[in-house]
PDB file of C-alpha atoms in Angstrom:
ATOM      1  CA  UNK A 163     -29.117 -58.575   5.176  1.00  0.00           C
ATOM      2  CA  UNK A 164     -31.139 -56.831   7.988  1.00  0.00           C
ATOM      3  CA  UNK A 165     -27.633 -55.570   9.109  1.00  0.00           C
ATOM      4  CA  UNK A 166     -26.170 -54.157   5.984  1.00  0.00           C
ATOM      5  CA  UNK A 167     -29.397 -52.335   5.656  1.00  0.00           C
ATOM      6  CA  UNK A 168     -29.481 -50.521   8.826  1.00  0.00           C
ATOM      7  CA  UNK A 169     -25.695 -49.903   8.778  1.00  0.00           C
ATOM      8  CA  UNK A 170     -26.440 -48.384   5.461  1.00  0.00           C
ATOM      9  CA  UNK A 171     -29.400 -46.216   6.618  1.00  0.00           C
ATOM     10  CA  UNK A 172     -27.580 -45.127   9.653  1.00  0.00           C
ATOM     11  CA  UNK A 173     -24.593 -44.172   7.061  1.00  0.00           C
ATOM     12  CA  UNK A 174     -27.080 -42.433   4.806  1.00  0.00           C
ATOM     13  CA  UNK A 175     -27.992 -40.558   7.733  1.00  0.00           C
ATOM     14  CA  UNK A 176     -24.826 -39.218   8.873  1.00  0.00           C
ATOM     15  CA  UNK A 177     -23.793 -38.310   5.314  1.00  0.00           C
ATOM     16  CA  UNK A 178     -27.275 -36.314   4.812  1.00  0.00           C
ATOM     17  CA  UNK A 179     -26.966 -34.802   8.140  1.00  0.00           C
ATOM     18  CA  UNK A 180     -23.445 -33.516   6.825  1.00  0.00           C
ATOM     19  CA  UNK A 181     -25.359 -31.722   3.696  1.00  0.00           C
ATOM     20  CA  UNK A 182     -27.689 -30.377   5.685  1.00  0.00           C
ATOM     21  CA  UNK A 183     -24.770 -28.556   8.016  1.00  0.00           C
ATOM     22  CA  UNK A 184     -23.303 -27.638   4.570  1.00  0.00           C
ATOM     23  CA  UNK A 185     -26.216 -25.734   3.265  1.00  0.00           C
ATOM     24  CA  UNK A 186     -26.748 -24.087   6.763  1.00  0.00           C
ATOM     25  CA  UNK A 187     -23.044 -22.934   6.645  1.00  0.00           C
ATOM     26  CA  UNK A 188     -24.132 -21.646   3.331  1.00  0.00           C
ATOM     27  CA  UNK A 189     -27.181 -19.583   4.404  1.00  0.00           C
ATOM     28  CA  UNK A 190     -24.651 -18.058   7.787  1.00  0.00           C
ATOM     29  CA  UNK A 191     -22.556 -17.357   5.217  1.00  0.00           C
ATOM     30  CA  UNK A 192     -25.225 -15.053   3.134  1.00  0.00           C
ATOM     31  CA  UNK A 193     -24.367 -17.057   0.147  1.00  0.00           C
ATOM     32  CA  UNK A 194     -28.882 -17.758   0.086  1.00  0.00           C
ATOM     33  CA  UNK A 195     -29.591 -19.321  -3.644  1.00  0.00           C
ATOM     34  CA  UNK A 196     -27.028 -21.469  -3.013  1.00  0.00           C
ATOM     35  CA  UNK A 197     -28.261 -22.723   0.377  1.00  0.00           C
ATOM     36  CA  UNK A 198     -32.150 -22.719  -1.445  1.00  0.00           C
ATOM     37  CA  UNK A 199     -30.764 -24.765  -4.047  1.00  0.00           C
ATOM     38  CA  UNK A 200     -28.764 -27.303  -2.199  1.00  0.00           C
ATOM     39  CA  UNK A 201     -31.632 -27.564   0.898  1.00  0.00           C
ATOM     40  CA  UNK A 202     -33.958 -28.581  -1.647  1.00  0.00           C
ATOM     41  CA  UNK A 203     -32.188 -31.065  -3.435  1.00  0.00           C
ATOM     42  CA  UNK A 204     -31.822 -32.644  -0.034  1.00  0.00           C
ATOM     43  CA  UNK A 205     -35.329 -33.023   0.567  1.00  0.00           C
ATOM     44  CA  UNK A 206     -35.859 -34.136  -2.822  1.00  0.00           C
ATOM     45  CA  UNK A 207     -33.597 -37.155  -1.969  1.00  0.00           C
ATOM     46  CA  UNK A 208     -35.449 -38.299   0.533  1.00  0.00           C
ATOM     47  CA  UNK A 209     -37.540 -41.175   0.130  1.00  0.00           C
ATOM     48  CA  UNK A 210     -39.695 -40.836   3.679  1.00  0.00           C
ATOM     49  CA  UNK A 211     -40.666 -37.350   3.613  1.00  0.00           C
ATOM     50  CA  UNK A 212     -42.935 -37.055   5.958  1.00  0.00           C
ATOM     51  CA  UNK A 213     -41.420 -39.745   8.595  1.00  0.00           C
ATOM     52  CA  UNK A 214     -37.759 -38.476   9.210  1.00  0.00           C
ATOM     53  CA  UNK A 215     -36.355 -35.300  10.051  1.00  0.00           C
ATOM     54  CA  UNK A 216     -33.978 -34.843   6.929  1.00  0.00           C
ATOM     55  CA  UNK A 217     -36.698 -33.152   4.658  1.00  0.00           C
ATOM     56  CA  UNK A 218     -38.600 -30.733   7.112  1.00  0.00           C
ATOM     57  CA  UNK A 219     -34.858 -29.611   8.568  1.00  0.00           C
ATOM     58  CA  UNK A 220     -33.965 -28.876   4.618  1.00  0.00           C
ATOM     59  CA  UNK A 221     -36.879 -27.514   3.888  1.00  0.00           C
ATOM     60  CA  UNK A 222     -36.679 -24.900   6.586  1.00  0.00           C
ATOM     61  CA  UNK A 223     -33.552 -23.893   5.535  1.00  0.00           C
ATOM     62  CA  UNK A 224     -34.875 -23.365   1.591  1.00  0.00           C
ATOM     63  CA  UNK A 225     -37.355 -21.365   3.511  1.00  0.00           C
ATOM     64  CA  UNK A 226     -34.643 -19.228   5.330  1.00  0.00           C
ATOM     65  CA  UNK A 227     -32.690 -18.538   2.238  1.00  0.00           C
ATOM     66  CA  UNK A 228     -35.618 -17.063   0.097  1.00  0.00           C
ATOM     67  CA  UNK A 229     -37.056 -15.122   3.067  1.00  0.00           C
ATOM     68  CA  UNK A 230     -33.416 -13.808   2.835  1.00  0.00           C
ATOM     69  CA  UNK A 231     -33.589 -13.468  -0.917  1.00  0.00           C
ATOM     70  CA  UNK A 232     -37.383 -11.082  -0.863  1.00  0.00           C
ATOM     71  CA  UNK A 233     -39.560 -14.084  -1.624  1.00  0.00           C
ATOM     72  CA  UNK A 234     -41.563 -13.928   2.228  1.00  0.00           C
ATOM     73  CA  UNK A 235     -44.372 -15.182   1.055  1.00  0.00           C
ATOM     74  CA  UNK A 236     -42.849 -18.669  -0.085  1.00  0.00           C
ATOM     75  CA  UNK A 237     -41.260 -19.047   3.071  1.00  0.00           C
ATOM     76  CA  UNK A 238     -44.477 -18.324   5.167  1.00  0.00           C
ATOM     77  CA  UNK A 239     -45.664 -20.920   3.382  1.00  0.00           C
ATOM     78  CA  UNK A 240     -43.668 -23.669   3.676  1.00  0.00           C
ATOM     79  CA  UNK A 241     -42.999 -22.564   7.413  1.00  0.00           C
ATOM     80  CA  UNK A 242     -46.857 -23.285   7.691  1.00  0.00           C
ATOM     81  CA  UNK A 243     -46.968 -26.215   5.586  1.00  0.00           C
ATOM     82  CA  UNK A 244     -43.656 -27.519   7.818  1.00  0.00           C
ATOM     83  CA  UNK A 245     -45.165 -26.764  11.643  1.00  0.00           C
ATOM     84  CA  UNK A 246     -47.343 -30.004  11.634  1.00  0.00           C
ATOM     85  CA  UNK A 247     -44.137 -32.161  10.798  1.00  0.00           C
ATOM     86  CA  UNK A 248     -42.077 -30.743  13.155  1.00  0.00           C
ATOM     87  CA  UNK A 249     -44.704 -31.034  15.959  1.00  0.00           C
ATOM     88  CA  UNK A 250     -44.990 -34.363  15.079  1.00  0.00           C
ATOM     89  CA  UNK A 251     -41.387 -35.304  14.953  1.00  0.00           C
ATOM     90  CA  UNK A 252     -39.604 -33.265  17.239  1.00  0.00           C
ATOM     91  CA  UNK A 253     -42.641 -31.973  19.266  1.00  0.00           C
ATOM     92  CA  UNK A 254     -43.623 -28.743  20.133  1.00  0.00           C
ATOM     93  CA  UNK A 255     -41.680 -27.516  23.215  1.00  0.00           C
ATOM     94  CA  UNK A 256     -38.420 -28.904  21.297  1.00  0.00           C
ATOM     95  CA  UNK A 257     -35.812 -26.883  20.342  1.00  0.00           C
ATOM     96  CA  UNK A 258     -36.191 -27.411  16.351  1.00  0.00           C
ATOM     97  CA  UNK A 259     -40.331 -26.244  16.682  1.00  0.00           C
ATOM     98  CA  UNK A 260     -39.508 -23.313  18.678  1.00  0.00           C
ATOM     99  CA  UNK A 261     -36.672 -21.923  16.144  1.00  0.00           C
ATOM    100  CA  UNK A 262     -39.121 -23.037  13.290  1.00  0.00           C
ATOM    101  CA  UNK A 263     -41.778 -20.445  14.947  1.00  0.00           C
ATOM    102  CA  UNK A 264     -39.086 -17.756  15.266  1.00  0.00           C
ATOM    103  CA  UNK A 265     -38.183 -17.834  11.440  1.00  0.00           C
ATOM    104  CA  UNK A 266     -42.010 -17.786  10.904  1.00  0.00           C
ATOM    105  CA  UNK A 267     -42.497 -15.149  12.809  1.00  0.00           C
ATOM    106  CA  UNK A 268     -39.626 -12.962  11.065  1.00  0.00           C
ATOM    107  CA  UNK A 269     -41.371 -13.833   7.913  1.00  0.00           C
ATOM    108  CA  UNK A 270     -44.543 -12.809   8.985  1.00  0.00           C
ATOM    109  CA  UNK A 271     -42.506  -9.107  10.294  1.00  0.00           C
ATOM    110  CA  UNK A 272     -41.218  -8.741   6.324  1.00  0.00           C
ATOM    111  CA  UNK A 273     -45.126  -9.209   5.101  1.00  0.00           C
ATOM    112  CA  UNK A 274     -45.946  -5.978   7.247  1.00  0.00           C
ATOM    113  CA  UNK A 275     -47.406  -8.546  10.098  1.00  0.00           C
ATOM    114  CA  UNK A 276     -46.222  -6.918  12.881  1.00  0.00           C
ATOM    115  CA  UNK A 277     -48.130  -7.712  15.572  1.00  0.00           C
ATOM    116  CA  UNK A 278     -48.313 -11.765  14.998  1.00  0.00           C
ATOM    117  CA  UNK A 279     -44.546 -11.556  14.484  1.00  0.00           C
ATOM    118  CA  UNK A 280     -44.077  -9.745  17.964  1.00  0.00           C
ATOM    119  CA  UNK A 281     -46.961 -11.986  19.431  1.00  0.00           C
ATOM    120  CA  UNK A 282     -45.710 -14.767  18.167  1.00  0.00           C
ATOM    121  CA  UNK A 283     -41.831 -13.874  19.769  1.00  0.00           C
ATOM    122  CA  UNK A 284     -43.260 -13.331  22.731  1.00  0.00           C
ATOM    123  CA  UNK A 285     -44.683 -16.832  22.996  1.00  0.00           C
ATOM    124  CA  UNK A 286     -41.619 -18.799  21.869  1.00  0.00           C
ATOM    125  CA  UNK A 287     -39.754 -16.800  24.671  1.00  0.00           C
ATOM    126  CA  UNK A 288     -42.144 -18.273  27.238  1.00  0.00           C
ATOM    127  CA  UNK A 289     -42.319 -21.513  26.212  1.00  0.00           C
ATOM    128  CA  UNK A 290     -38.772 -21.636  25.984  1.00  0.00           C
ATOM    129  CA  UNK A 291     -38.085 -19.852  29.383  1.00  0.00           C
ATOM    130  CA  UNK A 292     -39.721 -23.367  30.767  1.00  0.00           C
ATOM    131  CA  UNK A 293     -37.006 -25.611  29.063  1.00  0.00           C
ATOM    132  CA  UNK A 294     -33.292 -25.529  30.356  1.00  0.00           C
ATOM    133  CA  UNK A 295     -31.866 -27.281  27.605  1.00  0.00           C
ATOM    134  CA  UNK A 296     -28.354 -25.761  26.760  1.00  0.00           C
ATOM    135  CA  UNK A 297     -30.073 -24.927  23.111  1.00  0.00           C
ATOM    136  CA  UNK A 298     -32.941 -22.818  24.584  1.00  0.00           C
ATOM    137  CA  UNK A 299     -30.893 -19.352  25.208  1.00  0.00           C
ATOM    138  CA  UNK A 300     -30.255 -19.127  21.380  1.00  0.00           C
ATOM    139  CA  UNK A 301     -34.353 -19.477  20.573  1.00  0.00           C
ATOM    140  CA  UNK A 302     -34.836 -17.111  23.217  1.00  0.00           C
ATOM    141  CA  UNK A 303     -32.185 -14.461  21.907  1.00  0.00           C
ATOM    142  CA  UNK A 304     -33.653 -15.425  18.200  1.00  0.00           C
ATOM    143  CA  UNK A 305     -37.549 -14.710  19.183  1.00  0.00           C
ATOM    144  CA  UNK A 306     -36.114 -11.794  20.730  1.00  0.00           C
ATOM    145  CA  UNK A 307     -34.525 -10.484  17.718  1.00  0.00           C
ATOM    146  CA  UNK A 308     -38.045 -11.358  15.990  1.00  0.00           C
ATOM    147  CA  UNK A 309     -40.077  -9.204  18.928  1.00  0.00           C
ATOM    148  CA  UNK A 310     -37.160  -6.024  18.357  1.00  0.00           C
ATOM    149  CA  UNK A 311     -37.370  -6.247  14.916  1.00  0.00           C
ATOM    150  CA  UNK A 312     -41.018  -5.844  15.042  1.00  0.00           C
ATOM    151  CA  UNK A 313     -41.265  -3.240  17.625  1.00  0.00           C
ATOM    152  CA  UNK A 314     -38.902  -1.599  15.430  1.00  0.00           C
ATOM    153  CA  UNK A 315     -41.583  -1.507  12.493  1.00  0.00           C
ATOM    154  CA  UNK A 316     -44.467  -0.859  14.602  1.00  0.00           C
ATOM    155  CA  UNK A 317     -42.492   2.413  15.176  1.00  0.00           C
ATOM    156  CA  UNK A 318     -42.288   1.661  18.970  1.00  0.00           C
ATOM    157  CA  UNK A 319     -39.125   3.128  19.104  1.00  0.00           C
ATOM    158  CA  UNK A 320     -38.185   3.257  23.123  1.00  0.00           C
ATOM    159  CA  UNK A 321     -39.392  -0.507  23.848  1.00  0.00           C
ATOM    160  CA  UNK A 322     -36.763  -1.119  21.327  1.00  0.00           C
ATOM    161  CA  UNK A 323     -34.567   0.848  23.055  1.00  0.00           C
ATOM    162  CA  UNK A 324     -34.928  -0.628  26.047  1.00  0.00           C
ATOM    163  CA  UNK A 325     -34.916  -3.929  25.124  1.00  0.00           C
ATOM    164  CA  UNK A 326     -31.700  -3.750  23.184  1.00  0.00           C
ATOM    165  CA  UNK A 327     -30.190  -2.167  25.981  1.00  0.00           C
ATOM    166  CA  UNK A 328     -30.955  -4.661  28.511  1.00  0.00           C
ATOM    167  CA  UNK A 329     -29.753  -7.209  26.501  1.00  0.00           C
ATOM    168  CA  UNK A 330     -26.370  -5.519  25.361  1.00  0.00           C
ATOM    169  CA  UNK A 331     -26.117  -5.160  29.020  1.00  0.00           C
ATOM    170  CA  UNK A 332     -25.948  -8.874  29.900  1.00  0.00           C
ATOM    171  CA  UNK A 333     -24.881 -10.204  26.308  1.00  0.00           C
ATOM    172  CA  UNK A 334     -22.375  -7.581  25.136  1.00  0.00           C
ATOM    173  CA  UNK A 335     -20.194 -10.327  23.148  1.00  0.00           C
ATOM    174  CA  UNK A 336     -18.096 -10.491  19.656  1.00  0.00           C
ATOM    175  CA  UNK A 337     -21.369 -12.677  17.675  1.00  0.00           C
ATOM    176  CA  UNK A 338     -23.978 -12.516  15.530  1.00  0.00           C
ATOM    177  CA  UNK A 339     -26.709 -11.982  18.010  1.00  0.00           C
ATOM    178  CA  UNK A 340     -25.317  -8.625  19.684  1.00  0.00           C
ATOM    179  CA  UNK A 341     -24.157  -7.704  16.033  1.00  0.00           C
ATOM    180  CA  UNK A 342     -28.117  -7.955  14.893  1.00  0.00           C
ATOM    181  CA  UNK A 343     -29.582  -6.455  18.483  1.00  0.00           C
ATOM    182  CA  UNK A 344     -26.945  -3.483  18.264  1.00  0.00           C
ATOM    183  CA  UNK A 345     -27.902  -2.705  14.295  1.00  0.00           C
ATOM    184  CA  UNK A 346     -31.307  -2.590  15.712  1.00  0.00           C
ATOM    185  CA  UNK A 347     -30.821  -0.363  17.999  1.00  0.00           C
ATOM    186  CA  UNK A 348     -29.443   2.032  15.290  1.00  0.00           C
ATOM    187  CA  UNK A 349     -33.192   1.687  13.694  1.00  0.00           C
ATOM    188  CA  UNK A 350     -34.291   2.678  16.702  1.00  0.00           C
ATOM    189  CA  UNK A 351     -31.673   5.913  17.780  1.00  0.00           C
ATOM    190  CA  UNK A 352     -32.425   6.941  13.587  1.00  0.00           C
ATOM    191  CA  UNK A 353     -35.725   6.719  13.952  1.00  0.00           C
ATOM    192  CA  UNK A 354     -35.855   8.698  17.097  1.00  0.00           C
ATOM    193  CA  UNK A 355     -33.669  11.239  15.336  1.00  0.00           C
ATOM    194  CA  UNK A 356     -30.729  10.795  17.620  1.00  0.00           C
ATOM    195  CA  UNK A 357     -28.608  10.071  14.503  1.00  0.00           C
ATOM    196  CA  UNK A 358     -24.899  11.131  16.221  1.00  0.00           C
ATOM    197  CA  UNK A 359     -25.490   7.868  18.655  1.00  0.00           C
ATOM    198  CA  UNK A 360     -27.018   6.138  15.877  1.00  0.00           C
ATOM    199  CA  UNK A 361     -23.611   6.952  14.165  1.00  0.00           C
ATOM    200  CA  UNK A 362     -21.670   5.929  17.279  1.00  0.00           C
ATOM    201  CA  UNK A 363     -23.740   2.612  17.486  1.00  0.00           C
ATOM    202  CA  UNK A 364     -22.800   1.774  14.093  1.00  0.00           C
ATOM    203  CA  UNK A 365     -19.326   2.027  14.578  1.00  0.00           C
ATOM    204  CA  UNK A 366     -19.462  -0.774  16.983  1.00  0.00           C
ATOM    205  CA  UNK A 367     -21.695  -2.484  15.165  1.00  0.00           C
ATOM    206  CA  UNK A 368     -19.057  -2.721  12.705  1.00  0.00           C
ATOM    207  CA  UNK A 369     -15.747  -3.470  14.934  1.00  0.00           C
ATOM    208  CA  UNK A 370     -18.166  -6.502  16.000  1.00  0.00           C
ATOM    209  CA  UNK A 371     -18.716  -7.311  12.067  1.00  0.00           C
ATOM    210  CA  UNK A 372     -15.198  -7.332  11.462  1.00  0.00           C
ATOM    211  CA  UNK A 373     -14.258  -9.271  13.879  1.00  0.00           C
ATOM    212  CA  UNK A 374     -16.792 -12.445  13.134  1.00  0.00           C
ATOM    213  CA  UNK A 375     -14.996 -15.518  11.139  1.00  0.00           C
ATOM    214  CA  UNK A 376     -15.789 -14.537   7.902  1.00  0.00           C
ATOM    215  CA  UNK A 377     -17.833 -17.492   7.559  1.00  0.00           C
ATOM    216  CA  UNK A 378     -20.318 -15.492   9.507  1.00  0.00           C
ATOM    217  CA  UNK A 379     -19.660 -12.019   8.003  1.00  0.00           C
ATOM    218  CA  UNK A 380     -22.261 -12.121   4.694  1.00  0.00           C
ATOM    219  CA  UNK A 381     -25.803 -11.611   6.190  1.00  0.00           C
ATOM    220  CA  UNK A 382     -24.931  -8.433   7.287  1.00  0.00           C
ATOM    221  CA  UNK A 383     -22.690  -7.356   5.118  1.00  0.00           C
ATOM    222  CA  UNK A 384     -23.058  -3.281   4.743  1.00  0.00           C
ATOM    223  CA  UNK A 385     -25.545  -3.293   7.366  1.00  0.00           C
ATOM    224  CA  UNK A 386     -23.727  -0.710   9.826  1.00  0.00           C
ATOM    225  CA  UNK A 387     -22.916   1.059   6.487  1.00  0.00           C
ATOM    226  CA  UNK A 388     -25.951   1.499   5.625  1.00  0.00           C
ATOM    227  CA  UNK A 389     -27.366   2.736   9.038  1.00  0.00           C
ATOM    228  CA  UNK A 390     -24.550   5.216   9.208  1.00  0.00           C
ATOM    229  CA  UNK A 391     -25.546   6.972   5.617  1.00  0.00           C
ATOM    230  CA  UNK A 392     -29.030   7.043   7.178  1.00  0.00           C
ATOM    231  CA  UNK A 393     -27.709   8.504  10.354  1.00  0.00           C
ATOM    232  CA  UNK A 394     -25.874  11.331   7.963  1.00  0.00           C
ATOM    233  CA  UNK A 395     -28.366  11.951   5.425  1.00  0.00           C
ATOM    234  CA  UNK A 396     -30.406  12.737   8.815  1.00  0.00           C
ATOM    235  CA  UNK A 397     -28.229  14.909   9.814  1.00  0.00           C
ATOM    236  CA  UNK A 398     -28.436  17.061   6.494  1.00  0.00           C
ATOM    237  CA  UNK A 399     -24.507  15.326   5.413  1.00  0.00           C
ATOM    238  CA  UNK A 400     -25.649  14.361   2.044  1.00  0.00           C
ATOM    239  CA  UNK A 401     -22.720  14.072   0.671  1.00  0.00           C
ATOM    240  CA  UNK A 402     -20.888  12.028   2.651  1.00  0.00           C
ATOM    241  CA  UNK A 403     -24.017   9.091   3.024  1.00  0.00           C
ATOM    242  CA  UNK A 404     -24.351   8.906  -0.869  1.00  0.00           C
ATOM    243  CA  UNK A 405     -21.216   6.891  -1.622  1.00  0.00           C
ATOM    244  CA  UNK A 406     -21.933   4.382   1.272  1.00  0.00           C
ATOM    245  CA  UNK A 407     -25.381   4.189   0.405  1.00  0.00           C
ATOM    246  CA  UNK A 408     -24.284   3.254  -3.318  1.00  0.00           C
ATOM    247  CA  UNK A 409     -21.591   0.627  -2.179  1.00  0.00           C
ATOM    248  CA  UNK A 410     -24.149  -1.168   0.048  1.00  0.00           C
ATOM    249  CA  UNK A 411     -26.884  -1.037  -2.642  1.00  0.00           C
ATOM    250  CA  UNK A 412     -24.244  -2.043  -5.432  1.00  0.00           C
ATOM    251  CA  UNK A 413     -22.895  -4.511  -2.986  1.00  0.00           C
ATOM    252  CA  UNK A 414     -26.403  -5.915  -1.501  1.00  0.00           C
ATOM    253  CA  UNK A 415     -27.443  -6.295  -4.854  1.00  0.00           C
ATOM    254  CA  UNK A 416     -25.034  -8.287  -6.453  1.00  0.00           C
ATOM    255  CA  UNK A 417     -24.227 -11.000  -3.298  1.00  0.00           C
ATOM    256  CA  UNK A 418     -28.041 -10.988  -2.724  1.00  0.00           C
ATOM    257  CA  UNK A 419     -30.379  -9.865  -5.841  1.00  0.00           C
ATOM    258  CA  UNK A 420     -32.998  -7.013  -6.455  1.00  0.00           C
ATOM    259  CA  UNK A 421     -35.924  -8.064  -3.736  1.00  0.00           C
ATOM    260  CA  UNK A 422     -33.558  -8.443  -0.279  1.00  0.00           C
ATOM    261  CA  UNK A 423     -34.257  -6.062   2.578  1.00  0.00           C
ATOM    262  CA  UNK A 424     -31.075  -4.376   2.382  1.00  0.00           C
ATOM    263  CA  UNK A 425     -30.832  -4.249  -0.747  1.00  0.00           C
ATOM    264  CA  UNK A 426     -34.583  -2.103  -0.661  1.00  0.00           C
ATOM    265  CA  UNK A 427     -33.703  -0.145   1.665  1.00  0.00           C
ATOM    266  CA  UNK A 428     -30.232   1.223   0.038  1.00  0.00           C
ATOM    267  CA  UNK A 429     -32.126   2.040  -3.203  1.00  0.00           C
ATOM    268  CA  UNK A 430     -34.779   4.092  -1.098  1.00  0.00           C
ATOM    269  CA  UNK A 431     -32.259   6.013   1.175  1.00  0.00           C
ATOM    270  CA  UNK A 432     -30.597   6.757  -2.413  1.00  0.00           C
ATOM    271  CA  UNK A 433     -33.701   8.118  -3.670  1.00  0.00           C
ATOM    272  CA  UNK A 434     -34.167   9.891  -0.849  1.00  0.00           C
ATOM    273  CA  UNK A 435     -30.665  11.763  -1.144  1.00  0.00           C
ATOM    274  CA  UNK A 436     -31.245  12.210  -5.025  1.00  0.00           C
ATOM    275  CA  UNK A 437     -34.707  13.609  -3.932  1.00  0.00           C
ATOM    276  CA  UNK A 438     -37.048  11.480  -5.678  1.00  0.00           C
TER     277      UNK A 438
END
């Protein structure tokens, strides 16, 4: 009986592991309240919380998904509540506990905590600068993303520039990572009010966007769009960033609800251009 037990935990393993790839798949694919719902249900199943991985992995991605869907404060929340667990299960130089901190520390970036999101980044990078495991590059591009992204709101414009640049320069592949450091970089030439290379930025950002499986197109769905109306409205070219300003806010809205970042920012750049 001791058998048929532990061949049917290890079985119930492997079968929860492939839900929880499922409802990852779902969040790369933008598709968030579905990836919230199913993530939870998965840690609801699970009858030893706090001792196996399944829940705290789930968990973190319900956290992901309504970060994504403009509820930042919930996911700070449970990304607090889940640190302990993953230090305790994975430890904290592992892979898992470094990520964890990275989505954290974005979360922290959409509550207008800049400078313990870029802190934060700027940890994880070190610690994970110390690990070779083939896993570490991809927490070190994703706490670099975090550190841009906050730089970006701190209004520290050039380090952005610079960082972005250096990285394009060594990692100028067809993914999701240069997609996200080049769309920051348009942030960063708008802001500076070098909007015809912000323009020219955006291009590219979008012959990379098109060119993703579309599996991995949603998140950013209408981003370069978006930074290209704000490159024209800055150049005075009303007219021409109003429709693409309305097709990402129609579009935003609809795949990802009222309270997403995109979504926000579309409806402001329209009231902007309509002068409110």
């Amino acid at each position: 009986m001791t058998l048929f037990r532990s061949r049917g935990r290890r079985e119930a393993g492997l079968q929860t592991l492939n839900d929880l790839a499922e409802v990852r798949a779902l969040y790369q694919a933008g598709r968030y309240a579905e990836a919230e719902a199913g993530a939870l249900s998965i840690a609801a199943a699970q009858k030893r919380p706090h001792d196996e991985p399944f829940a705290p992995m789930a968990l973190g991605v319900a956290a992901l998904a309504a970060g994504a869907l403009g509820r930042s404060d919930e996911a700070l929340a449970t990304f607090d509540a889940l640190l302990p667990d993953y230090d305790r299960i994975f430890g904290p130089d592992h892979t898992m506990t470094l990520k964890l901190r990275t989505d954290r520390a974005q979360a922290l970036n959409m509550l207008g905590r800049h400078n313990e999101c870029e802190a934060e980044c700027v940890e994880v990078m070190h610690l994970a600068a110390r690990n070779e495991t083939p896993e570490m590059p991809y927490v070190v591009m994703a706490a670099l993303n975090g550190q841009i992204a906050a730089l970006n709101a701190l209004g520290n414009y050039q380090a952005v520039e610079g960082l972005t640049r250096d990285f394009l320069a060594a990692h100028d592949r067809v993914d999701q990572f240069t997609l996200v450091v080049r769309l920051s970089l348009t942030t960063s030439l708008n802001a500076q009010g070098r909007h015809e290379e912000a323009i020219a930025e955006a291009e590219r950002a979008d012959e990379i966007h098109r060119s993703l499986p579309a599996e991995q197109r949603g998140p950013e769905a209408g981003a370069a769009d978006l930074a290209t109306a704000m490159a024209l409205h800055g150049l005075g070219r009303d007219a021409e960033a109003r429709p693409l300003a309305a097709a990402v806010h129609e579009a935003s809205l609809t795949a990802f609800g009222p309270d997403n970042n995109r979504t926000i920012q579309a409806l402001a750049l329209l009231t902007r251009i309509d002068g409110g």
